[in-house]
PDB file of C-alpha atoms in Angstrom:
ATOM      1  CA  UNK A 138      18.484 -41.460 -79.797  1.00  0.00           C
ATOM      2  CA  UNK A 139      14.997 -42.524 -78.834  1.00  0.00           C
ATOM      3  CA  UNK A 140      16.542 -44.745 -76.266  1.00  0.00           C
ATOM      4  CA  UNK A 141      18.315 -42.034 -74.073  1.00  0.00           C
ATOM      5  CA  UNK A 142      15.103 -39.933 -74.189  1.00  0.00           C
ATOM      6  CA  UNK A 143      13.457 -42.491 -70.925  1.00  0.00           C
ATOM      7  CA  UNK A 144      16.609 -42.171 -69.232  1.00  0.00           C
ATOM      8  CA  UNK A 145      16.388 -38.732 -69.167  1.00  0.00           C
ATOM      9  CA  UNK A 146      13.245 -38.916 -67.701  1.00  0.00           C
ATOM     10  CA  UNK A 147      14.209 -40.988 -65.148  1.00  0.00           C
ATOM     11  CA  UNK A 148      17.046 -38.426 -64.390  1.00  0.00           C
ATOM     12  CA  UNK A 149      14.304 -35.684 -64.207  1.00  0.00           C
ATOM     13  CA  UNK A 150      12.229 -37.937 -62.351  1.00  0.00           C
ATOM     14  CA  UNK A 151      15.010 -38.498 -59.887  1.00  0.00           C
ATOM     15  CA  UNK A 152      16.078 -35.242 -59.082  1.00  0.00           C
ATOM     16  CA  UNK A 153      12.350 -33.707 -58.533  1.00  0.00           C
ATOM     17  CA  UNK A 154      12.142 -36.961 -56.236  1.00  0.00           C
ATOM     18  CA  UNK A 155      15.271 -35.836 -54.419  1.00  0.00           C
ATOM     19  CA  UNK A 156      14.176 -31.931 -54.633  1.00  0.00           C
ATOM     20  CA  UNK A 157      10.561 -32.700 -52.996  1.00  0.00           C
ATOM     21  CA  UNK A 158      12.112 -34.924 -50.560  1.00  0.00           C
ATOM     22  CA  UNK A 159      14.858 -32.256 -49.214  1.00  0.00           C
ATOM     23  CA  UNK A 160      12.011 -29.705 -49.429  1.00  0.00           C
ATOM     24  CA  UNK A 161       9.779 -31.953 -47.318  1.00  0.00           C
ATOM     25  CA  UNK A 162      12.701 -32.431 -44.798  1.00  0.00           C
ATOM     26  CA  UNK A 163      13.312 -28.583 -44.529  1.00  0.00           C
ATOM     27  CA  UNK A 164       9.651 -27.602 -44.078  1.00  0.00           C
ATOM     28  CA  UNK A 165       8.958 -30.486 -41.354  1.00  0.00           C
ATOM     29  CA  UNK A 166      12.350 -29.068 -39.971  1.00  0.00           C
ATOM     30  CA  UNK A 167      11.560 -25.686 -39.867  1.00  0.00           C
ATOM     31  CA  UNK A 168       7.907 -27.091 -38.161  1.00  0.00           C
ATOM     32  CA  UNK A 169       9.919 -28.474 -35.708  1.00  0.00           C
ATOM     33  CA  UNK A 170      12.193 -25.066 -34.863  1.00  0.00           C
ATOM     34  CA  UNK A 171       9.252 -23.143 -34.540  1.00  0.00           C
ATOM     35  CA  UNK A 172       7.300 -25.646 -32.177  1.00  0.00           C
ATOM     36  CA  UNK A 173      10.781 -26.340 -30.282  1.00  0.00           C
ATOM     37  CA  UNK A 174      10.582 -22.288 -30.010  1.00  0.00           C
ATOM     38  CA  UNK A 175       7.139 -22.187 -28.991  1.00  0.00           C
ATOM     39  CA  UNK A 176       7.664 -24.707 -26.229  1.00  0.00           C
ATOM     40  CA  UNK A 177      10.791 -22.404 -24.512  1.00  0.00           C
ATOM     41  CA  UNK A 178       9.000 -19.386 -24.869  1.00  0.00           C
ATOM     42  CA  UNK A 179       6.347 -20.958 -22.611  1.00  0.00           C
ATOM     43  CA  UNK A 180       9.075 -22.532 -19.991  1.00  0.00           C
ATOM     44  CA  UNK A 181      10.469 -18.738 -19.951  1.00  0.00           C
ATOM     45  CA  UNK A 182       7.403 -17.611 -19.464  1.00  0.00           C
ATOM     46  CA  UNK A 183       6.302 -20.166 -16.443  1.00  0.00           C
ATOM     47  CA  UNK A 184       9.465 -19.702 -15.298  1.00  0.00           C
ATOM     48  CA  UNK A 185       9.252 -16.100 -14.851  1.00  0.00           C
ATOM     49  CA  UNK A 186       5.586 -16.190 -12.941  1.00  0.00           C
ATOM     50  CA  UNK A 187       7.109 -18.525 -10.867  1.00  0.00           C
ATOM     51  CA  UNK A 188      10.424 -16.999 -10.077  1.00  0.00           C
ATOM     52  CA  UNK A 189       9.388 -13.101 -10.260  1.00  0.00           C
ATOM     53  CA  UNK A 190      11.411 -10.157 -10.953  1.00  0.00           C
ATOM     54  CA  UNK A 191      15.395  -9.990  -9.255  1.00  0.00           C
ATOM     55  CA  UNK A 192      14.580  -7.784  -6.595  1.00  0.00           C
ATOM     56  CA  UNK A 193      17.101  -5.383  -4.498  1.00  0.00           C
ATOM     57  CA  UNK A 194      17.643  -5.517  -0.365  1.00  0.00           C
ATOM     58  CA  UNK A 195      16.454  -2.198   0.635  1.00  0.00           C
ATOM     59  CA  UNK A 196      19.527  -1.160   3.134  1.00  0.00           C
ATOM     60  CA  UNK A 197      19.323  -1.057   6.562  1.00  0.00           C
ATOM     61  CA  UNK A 198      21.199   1.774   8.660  1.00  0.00           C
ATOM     62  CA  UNK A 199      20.031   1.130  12.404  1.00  0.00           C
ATOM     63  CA  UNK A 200      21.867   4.131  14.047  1.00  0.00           C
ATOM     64  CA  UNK A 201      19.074   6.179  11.870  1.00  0.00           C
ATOM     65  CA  UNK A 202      16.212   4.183  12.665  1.00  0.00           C
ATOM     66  CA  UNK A 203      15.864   4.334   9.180  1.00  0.00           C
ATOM     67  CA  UNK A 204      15.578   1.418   6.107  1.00  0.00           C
ATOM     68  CA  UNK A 205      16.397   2.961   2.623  1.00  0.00           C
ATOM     69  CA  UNK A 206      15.433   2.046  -1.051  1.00  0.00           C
ATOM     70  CA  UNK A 207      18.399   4.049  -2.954  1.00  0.00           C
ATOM     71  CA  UNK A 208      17.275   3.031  -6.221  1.00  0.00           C
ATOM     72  CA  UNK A 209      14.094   4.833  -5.760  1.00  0.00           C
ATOM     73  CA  UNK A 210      15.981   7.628  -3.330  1.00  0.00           C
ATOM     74  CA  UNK A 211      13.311   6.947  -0.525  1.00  0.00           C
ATOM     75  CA  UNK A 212      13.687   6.490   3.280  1.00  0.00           C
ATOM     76  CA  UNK A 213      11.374   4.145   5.410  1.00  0.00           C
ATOM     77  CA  UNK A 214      10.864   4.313   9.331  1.00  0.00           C
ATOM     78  CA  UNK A 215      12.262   1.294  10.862  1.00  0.00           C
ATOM     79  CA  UNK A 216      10.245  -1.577  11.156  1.00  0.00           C
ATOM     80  CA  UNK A 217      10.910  -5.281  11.023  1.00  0.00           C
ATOM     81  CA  UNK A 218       8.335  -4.731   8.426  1.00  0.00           C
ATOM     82  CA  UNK A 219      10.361  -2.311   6.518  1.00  0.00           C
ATOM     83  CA  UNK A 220      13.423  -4.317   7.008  1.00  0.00           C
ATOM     84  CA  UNK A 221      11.958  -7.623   4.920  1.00  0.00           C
ATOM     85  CA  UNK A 222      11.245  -5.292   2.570  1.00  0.00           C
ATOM     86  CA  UNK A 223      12.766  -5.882  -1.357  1.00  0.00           C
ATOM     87  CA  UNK A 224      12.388  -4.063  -3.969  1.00  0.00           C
ATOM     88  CA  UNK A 225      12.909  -2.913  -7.646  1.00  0.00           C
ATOM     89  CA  UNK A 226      12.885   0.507  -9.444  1.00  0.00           C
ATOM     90  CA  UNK A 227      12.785   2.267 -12.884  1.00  0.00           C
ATOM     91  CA  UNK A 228      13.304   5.707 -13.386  1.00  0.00           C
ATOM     92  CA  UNK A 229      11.632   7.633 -15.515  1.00  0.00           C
ATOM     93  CA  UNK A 230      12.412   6.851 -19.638  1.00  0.00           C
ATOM     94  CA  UNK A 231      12.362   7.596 -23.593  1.00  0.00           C
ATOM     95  CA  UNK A 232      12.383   5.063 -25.823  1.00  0.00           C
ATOM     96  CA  UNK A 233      15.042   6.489 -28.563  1.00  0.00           C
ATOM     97  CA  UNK A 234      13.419   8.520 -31.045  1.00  0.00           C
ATOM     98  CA  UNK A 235      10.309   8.652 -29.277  1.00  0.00           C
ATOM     99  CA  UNK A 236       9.266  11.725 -26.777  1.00  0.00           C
ATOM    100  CA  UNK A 237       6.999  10.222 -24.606  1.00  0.00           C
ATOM    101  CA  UNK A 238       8.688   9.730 -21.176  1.00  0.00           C
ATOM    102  CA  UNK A 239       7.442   6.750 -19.560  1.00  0.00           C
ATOM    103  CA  UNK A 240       7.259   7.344 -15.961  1.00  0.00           C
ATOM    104  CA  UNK A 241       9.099   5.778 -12.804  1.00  0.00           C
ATOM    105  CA  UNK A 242       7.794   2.186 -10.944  1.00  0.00           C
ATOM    106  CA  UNK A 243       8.791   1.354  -7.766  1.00  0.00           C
ATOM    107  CA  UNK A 244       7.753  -2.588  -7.264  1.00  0.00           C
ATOM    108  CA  UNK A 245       7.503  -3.732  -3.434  1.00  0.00           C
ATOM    109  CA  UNK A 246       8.115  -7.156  -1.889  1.00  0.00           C
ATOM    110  CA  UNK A 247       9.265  -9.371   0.966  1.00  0.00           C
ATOM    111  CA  UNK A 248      12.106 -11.122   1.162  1.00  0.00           C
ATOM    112  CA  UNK A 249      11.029 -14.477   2.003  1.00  0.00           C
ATOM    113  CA  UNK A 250       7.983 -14.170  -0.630  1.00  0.00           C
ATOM    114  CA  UNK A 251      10.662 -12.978  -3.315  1.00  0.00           C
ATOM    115  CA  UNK A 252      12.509 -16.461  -3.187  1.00  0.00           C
ATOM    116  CA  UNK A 253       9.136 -18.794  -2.848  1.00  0.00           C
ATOM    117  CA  UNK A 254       5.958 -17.218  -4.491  1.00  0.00           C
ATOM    118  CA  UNK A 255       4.429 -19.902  -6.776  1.00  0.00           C
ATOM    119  CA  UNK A 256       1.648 -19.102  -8.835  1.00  0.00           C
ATOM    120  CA  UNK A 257      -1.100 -21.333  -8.732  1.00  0.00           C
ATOM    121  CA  UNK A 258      -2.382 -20.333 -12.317  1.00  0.00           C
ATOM    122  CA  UNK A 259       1.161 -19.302 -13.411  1.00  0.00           C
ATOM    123  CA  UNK A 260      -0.722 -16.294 -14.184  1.00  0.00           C
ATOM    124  CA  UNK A 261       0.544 -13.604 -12.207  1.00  0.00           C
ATOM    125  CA  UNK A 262       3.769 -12.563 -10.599  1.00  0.00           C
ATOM    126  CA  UNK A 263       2.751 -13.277  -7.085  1.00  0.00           C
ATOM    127  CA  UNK A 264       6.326 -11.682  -5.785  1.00  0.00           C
ATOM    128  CA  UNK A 265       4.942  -7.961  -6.394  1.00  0.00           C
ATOM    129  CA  UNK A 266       2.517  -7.183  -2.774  1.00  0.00           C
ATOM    130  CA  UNK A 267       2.332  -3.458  -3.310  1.00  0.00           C
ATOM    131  CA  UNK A 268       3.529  -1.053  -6.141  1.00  0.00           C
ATOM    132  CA  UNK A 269       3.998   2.516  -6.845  1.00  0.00           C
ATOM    133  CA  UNK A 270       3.761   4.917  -9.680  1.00  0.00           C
ATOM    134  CA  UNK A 271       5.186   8.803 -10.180  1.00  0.00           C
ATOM    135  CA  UNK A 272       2.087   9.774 -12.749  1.00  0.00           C
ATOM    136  CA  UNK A 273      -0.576  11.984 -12.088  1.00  0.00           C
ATOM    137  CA  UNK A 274      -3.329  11.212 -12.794  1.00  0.00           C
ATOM    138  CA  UNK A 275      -2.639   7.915 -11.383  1.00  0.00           C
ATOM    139  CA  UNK A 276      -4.778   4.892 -12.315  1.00  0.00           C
ATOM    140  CA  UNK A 277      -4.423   0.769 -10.908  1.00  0.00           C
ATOM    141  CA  UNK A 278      -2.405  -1.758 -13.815  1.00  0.00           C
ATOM    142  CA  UNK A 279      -5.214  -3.943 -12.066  1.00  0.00           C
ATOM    143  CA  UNK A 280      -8.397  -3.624 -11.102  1.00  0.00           C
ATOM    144  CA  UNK A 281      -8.097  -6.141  -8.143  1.00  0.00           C
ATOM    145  CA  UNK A 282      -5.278  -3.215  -6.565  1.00  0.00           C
ATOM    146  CA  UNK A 283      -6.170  -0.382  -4.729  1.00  0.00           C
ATOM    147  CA  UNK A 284      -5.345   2.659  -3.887  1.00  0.00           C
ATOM    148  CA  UNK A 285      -3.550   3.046  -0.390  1.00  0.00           C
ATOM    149  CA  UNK A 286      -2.337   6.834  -0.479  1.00  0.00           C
ATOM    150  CA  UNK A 287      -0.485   9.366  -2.037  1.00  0.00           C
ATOM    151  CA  UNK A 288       2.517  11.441  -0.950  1.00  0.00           C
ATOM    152  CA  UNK A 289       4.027  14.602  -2.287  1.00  0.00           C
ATOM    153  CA  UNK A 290       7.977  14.071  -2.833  1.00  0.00           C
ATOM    154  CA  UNK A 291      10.623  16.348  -2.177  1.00  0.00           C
ATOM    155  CA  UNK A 292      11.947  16.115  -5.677  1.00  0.00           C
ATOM    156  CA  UNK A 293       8.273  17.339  -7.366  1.00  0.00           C
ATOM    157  CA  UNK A 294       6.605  14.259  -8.167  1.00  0.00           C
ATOM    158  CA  UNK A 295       3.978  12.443  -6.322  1.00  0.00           C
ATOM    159  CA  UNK A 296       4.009   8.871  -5.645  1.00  0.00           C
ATOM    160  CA  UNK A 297       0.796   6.705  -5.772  1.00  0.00           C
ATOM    161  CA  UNK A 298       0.724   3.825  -3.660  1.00  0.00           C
ATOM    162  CA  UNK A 299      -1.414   0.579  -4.527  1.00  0.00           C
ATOM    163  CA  UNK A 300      -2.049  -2.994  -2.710  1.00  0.00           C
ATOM    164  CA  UNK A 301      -3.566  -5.708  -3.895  1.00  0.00           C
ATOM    165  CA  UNK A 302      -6.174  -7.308  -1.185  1.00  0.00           C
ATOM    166  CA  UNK A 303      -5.451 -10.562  -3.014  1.00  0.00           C
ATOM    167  CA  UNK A 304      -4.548 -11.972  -6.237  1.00  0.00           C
ATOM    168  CA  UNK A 305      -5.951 -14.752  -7.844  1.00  0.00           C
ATOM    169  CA  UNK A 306      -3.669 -17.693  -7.983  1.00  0.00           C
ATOM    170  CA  UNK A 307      -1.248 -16.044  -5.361  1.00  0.00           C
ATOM    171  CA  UNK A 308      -3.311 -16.601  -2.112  1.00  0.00           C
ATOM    172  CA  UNK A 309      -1.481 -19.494  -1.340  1.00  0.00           C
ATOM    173  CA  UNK A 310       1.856 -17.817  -1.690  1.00  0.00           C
ATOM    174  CA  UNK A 311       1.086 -15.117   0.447  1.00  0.00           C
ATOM    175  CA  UNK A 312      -0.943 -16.960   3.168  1.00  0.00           C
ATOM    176  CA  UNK A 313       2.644 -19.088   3.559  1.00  0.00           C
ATOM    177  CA  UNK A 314       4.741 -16.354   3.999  1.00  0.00           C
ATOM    178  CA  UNK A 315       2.525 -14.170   6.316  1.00  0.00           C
ATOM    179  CA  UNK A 316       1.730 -11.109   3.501  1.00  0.00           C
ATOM    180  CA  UNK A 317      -0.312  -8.480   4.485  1.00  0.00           C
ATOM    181  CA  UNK A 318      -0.224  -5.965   1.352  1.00  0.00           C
ATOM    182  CA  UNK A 319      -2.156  -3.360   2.689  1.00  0.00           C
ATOM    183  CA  UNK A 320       0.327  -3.284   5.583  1.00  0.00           C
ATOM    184  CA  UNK A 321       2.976  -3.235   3.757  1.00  0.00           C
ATOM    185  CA  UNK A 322       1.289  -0.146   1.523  1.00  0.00           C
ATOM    186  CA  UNK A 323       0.983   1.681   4.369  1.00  0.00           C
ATOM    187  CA  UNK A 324       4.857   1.602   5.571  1.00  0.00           C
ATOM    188  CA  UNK A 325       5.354   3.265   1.913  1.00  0.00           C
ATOM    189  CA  UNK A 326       3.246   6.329   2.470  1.00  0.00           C
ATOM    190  CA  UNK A 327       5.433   7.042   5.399  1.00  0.00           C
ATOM    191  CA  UNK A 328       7.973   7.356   2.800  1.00  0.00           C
ATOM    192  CA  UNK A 329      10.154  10.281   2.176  1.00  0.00           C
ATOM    193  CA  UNK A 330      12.395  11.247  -0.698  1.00  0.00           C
ATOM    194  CA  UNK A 331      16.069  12.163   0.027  1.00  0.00           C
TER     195      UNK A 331
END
């Protein structure tokens, strides 16, 4: 009997070998799923600043001298401004189970600076020229962007209009494809609601 008592420690010996082995395999595996993770959340994340948001046409009707933004249920004068214009929109929304309404965005581009606005820093969405907001009291997401104007809408909100003068990493971007924000601002506050 004293004999089989080292081969059983050898046995033991074998399977905490084998044990601390697979555990030392799963951990640096597990290390390796969360860097792996780490590495396409960044790509995602470049990606995004340097492809923007999907923007919409705004829609054209040239018998009414007109360039609409139905999304957003707003009518432009006619421009070839106005026309180059893209755009997205969020109405106003609850989260479920919460109250608080989170209010509507209207998010103004071009449509040649929609397809090819690289970020220097990879910092900023350099697609987005001039927003809007339905709040009152209205405030900037940015300090760099301004105020342009405000307009009273025929369905009983206001909407805010902002431009940015420039944003860091996007001067490039928008010196390329010929973006004047505050021009672009000021074809919104000649905006009505339909």
């Amino acid at each position: 009997m004293q004999k089989s008592q080292p081969r059983h420690y050898v046995y033991l010996v074998l399977v905490l070998l084998i044990a601390a082995s697979s555990l030392a395999l799963w951990l640096h595996q597990r290390a390796e799923s969360s860097s792996l993770q780490a590495q396409l959340d960044q790509v995602q994340a470049n990606q995004a600043s340097i492809h923007g948001t999907n923007y919409i046409d705004a829609t054209i009707l040239p018998n009414e001298q007109a360039v609409y933004l139905p999304l957003a249920k707003l009518k432009l004068p006619d421009s070839a401004l106005a026309e180059g214009l893209v755009y997205t929109y969020t109405d106003d929304y609850k989260l479920p189970g919460d109250t608080k309404v989170f209010p509507a965005t209207l998010s103004i581009s071009t449509h040649d600076l929609a397809g090819n606005a690289v970020s220097t820093t990879q910092q900023f969405d350099c697609t987005e020229v001039a927003y809007a907001d339905f709040v009152t009291p209205s405030y900037p997401v940015n300090p760099k962007w301004k105020l342009d104007g405000s307009i009273a809408l025929s369905n009983g909100k206001t909407m805010h209009i902002y431009y940015a003068p420039s944003i860091p990493g996007c001067d490039q971007a928008w010196k390329l494809n010929n973006i004047d924000s505050k021009a672009i601002a000021d074809v919104l506050t000649q905006a009505v609601s339909y």
